[in-house]
mmCIF file of C-alpha atoms in Angstrom:
data_model
loop_
_atom_site.group_PDB
_atom_site.id
_atom_site.type_symbol
_atom_site.label_atom_id
_atom_site.label_comp_id
_atom_site.label_asym_id
_atom_site.label_seq_id
_atom_site.Cartn_x
_atom_site.Cartn_y
_atom_site.Cartn_z
ATOM 1 C CA UNK A 215 -24.732 -9.485 19.619
ATOM 2 C CA UNK A 216 -26.303 -11.706 17.010
ATOM 3 C CA UNK A 217 -25.644 -11.133 13.319
ATOM 4 C CA UNK A 218 -28.364 -11.798 10.756
ATOM 5 C CA UNK A 219 -25.906 -11.667 7.869
ATOM 6 C CA UNK A 220 -22.577 -13.292 7.084
ATOM 7 C CA UNK A 221 -19.781 -11.515 8.963
ATOM 8 C CA UNK A 222 -17.313 -9.499 6.899
ATOM 9 C CA UNK A 223 -14.496 -11.824 7.911
ATOM 10 C CA UNK A 224 -15.814 -14.264 5.298
ATOM 11 C CA UNK A 225 -14.980 -11.871 2.446
ATOM 12 C CA UNK A 226 -11.773 -10.709 0.770
ATOM 13 C CA UNK A 227 -10.687 -7.203 1.654
ATOM 14 C CA UNK A 228 -9.344 -4.665 -0.838
ATOM 15 C CA UNK A 229 -7.929 -1.316 0.239
ATOM 16 C CA UNK A 230 -8.757 1.846 -1.717
ATOM 17 C CA UNK A 231 -6.140 4.537 -2.225
ATOM 18 C CA UNK A 232 -7.031 8.052 -3.394
ATOM 19 C CA UNK A 233 -4.487 9.719 -5.698
ATOM 20 C CA UNK A 234 -4.460 13.218 -7.176
ATOM 21 C CA UNK A 235 -3.518 12.095 -10.695
ATOM 22 C CA UNK A 236 -3.877 8.602 -12.108
ATOM 23 C CA UNK A 237 -1.007 8.977 -14.622
ATOM 24 C CA UNK A 238 1.488 9.822 -11.866
ATOM 25 C CA UNK A 239 0.056 7.009 -9.721
ATOM 26 C CA UNK A 240 0.436 4.483 -12.560
ATOM 27 C CA UNK A 241 4.095 5.480 -12.896
ATOM 28 C CA UNK A 242 4.642 4.852 -9.177
ATOM 29 C CA UNK A 243 2.514 1.741 -8.572
ATOM 30 C CA UNK A 244 3.467 -0.016 -11.790
ATOM 31 C CA UNK A 245 6.874 1.508 -12.550
ATOM 32 C CA UNK A 246 8.382 1.607 -9.055
ATOM 33 C CA UNK A 247 6.440 -0.980 -7.057
ATOM 34 C CA UNK A 248 6.067 -3.413 -9.968
ATOM 35 C CA UNK A 249 2.353 -4.011 -9.390
ATOM 36 C CA UNK A 250 0.349 -5.426 -12.285
ATOM 37 C CA UNK A 251 -3.059 -3.923 -13.083
ATOM 38 C CA UNK A 252 -5.934 -6.384 -13.116
ATOM 39 C CA UNK A 253 -8.446 -3.781 -14.261
ATOM 40 C CA UNK A 254 -8.486 -0.165 -15.386
ATOM 41 C CA UNK A 255 -11.490 2.000 -15.996
ATOM 42 C CA UNK A 256 -13.427 5.048 -14.903
ATOM 43 C CA UNK A 257 -13.397 6.563 -11.446
ATOM 44 C CA UNK A 258 -16.554 8.623 -10.939
ATOM 45 C CA UNK A 259 -16.489 10.963 -13.961
ATOM 46 C CA UNK A 260 -12.805 10.432 -14.798
ATOM 47 C CA UNK A 261 -12.278 8.063 -17.761
ATOM 48 C CA UNK A 262 -9.451 5.611 -16.985
ATOM 49 C CA UNK A 263 -9.197 7.247 -13.526
ATOM 50 C CA UNK A 264 -9.033 3.965 -11.612
ATOM 51 C CA UNK A 265 -6.902 0.837 -11.428
ATOM 52 C CA UNK A 266 -7.140 -2.367 -9.446
ATOM 53 C CA UNK A 267 -3.781 -3.989 -8.717
ATOM 54 C CA UNK A 268 -3.174 -7.571 -7.754
ATOM 55 C CA UNK A 269 -0.994 -8.708 -4.892
ATOM 56 C CA UNK A 270 -0.706 -12.085 -3.213
ATOM 57 C CA UNK A 271 -2.740 -13.819 -5.885
ATOM 58 C CA UNK A 272 -5.808 -11.596 -5.958
ATOM 59 C CA UNK A 273 -7.080 -8.041 -6.193
ATOM 60 C CA UNK A 274 -5.563 -5.987 -3.393
ATOM 61 C CA UNK A 275 -5.363 -2.252 -4.181
ATOM 62 C CA UNK A 276 -8.015 -0.053 -5.724
ATOM 63 C CA UNK A 277 -6.242 3.147 -6.817
ATOM 64 C CA UNK A 278 -8.514 5.966 -7.954
ATOM 65 C CA UNK A 279 -8.247 9.653 -8.750
ATOM 66 C CA UNK A 280 -9.883 11.838 -6.108
ATOM 67 C CA UNK A 281 -9.652 15.250 -4.487
ATOM 68 C CA UNK A 282 -9.147 13.482 -1.129
ATOM 69 C CA UNK A 283 -5.708 12.117 -2.099
ATOM 70 C CA UNK A 284 -3.122 12.005 0.676
ATOM 71 C CA UNK A 285 -5.561 13.176 3.345
ATOM 72 C CA UNK A 286 -4.386 10.671 5.975
ATOM 73 C CA UNK A 287 -0.909 10.104 7.389
ATOM 74 C CA UNK A 288 -1.754 6.660 8.758
ATOM 75 C CA UNK A 289 -0.364 3.518 7.143
ATOM 76 C CA UNK A 290 -2.972 2.469 4.561
ATOM 77 C CA UNK A 291 -1.648 -0.975 3.640
ATOM 78 C CA UNK A 292 1.208 -3.309 4.596
ATOM 79 C CA UNK A 293 2.862 -6.023 2.554
ATOM 80 C CA UNK A 294 4.047 -8.952 4.687
ATOM 81 C CA UNK A 295 7.200 -10.304 3.092
ATOM 82 C CA UNK A 296 9.731 -13.080 3.721
ATOM 83 C CA UNK A 297 12.878 -11.138 2.714
ATOM 84 C CA UNK A 298 12.488 -7.572 3.963
ATOM 85 C CA UNK A 299 16.100 -6.652 3.189
ATOM 86 C CA UNK A 300 15.790 -7.859 -0.404
ATOM 87 C CA UNK A 301 12.455 -6.096 -0.966
ATOM 88 C CA UNK A 302 13.743 -2.816 0.488
ATOM 89 C CA UNK A 303 16.868 -3.050 -1.684
ATOM 90 C CA UNK A 304 14.803 -3.719 -4.839
ATOM 91 C CA UNK A 305 12.332 -0.917 -4.124
ATOM 92 C CA UNK A 306 15.166 1.500 -3.317
ATOM 93 C CA UNK A 307 16.853 0.609 -6.612
ATOM 94 C CA UNK A 308 13.531 1.413 -8.354
ATOM 95 C CA UNK A 309 13.516 4.879 -6.762
ATOM 96 C CA UNK A 310 11.266 4.299 -3.744
ATOM 97 C CA UNK A 311 12.382 6.389 -0.758
ATOM 98 C CA UNK A 312 11.829 4.974 2.724
ATOM 99 C CA UNK A 313 10.516 7.214 5.486
ATOM 100 C CA UNK A 314 12.270 7.855 8.766
ATOM 101 C CA UNK A 315 10.299 8.826 11.834
ATOM 102 C CA UNK A 316 11.577 10.753 14.830
ATOM 103 C CA UNK A 317 11.840 8.633 17.938
ATOM 104 C CA UNK A 318 12.404 5.369 16.026
ATOM 105 C CA UNK A 319 15.720 3.657 15.404
ATOM 106 C CA UNK A 320 16.338 2.971 11.685
ATOM 107 C CA UNK A 321 19.146 1.150 9.934
ATOM 108 C CA UNK A 322 20.909 2.660 6.891
ATOM 109 C CA UNK A 323 18.054 1.592 4.576
ATOM 110 C CA UNK A 324 15.210 2.871 6.769
ATOM 111 C CA UNK A 325 14.217 -0.439 8.367
ATOM 112 C CA UNK A 326 13.197 -0.252 12.024
ATOM 113 C CA UNK A 327 12.444 -2.876 14.678
ATOM 114 C CA UNK A 328 8.704 -3.541 14.943
ATOM 115 C CA UNK A 329 6.851 -3.510 18.232
ATOM 116 C CA UNK A 330 6.405 -7.115 19.344
ATOM 117 C CA UNK A 331 9.281 -8.374 17.168
ATOM 118 C CA UNK A 332 10.123 -8.347 13.502
ATOM 119 C CA UNK A 333 11.031 -5.358 11.349
ATOM 120 C CA UNK A 334 9.199 -2.787 9.247
ATOM 121 C CA UNK A 335 9.921 -0.037 6.708
ATOM 122 C CA UNK A 336 7.534 2.668 5.502
ATOM 123 C CA UNK A 337 7.331 4.542 2.204
ATOM 124 C CA UNK A 338 4.926 6.961 0.568
ATOM 125 C CA UNK A 339 3.424 7.326 -2.875
ATOM 126 C CA UNK A 340 3.655 10.706 -4.670
ATOM 127 C CA UNK A 341 0.503 11.921 -2.841
ATOM 128 C CA UNK A 342 1.842 11.098 0.605
ATOM 129 C CA UNK A 343 -0.198 7.911 1.096
ATOM 130 C CA UNK A 344 1.820 5.733 3.494
ATOM 131 C CA UNK A 345 2.538 2.025 2.984
ATOM 132 C CA UNK A 346 4.753 -0.468 4.781
ATOM 133 C CA UNK A 347 6.683 -3.644 4.123
ATOM 134 C CA UNK A 348 7.064 -5.864 7.152
ATOM 135 C CA UNK A 349 8.657 -9.168 8.146
ATOM 136 C CA UNK A 350 8.584 -11.311 11.262
ATOM 137 C CA UNK A 351 12.371 -11.715 11.285
#
């Protein structure tokens, strides 16, 4: 197939996360995860209903208030980290609870071996949106 436009791989990708209430989301994303907002403003007709958070040196998460919040159980975004144990410990100390899934082996903190090597731990925001932190070792 021949493309007449520049392929999407040439552009930065930002994930969008629907939340049921922006105030509760701000408490979680900023207060517990320690993300810094790069922008805040309206989301559709909701004044101050959206935030863009930076991660890894650029915009990464678009969090916006929507009736579709928490509609998927799939992992929506993964942070690739060097020190998974340290990150899990810091997030746990901030009140983040790590998920445990039937059929997977987890250590005491909720970290599980990743398929193909490495390790991974999942957590959810207050709306049930699932995220992961992952490391190759």
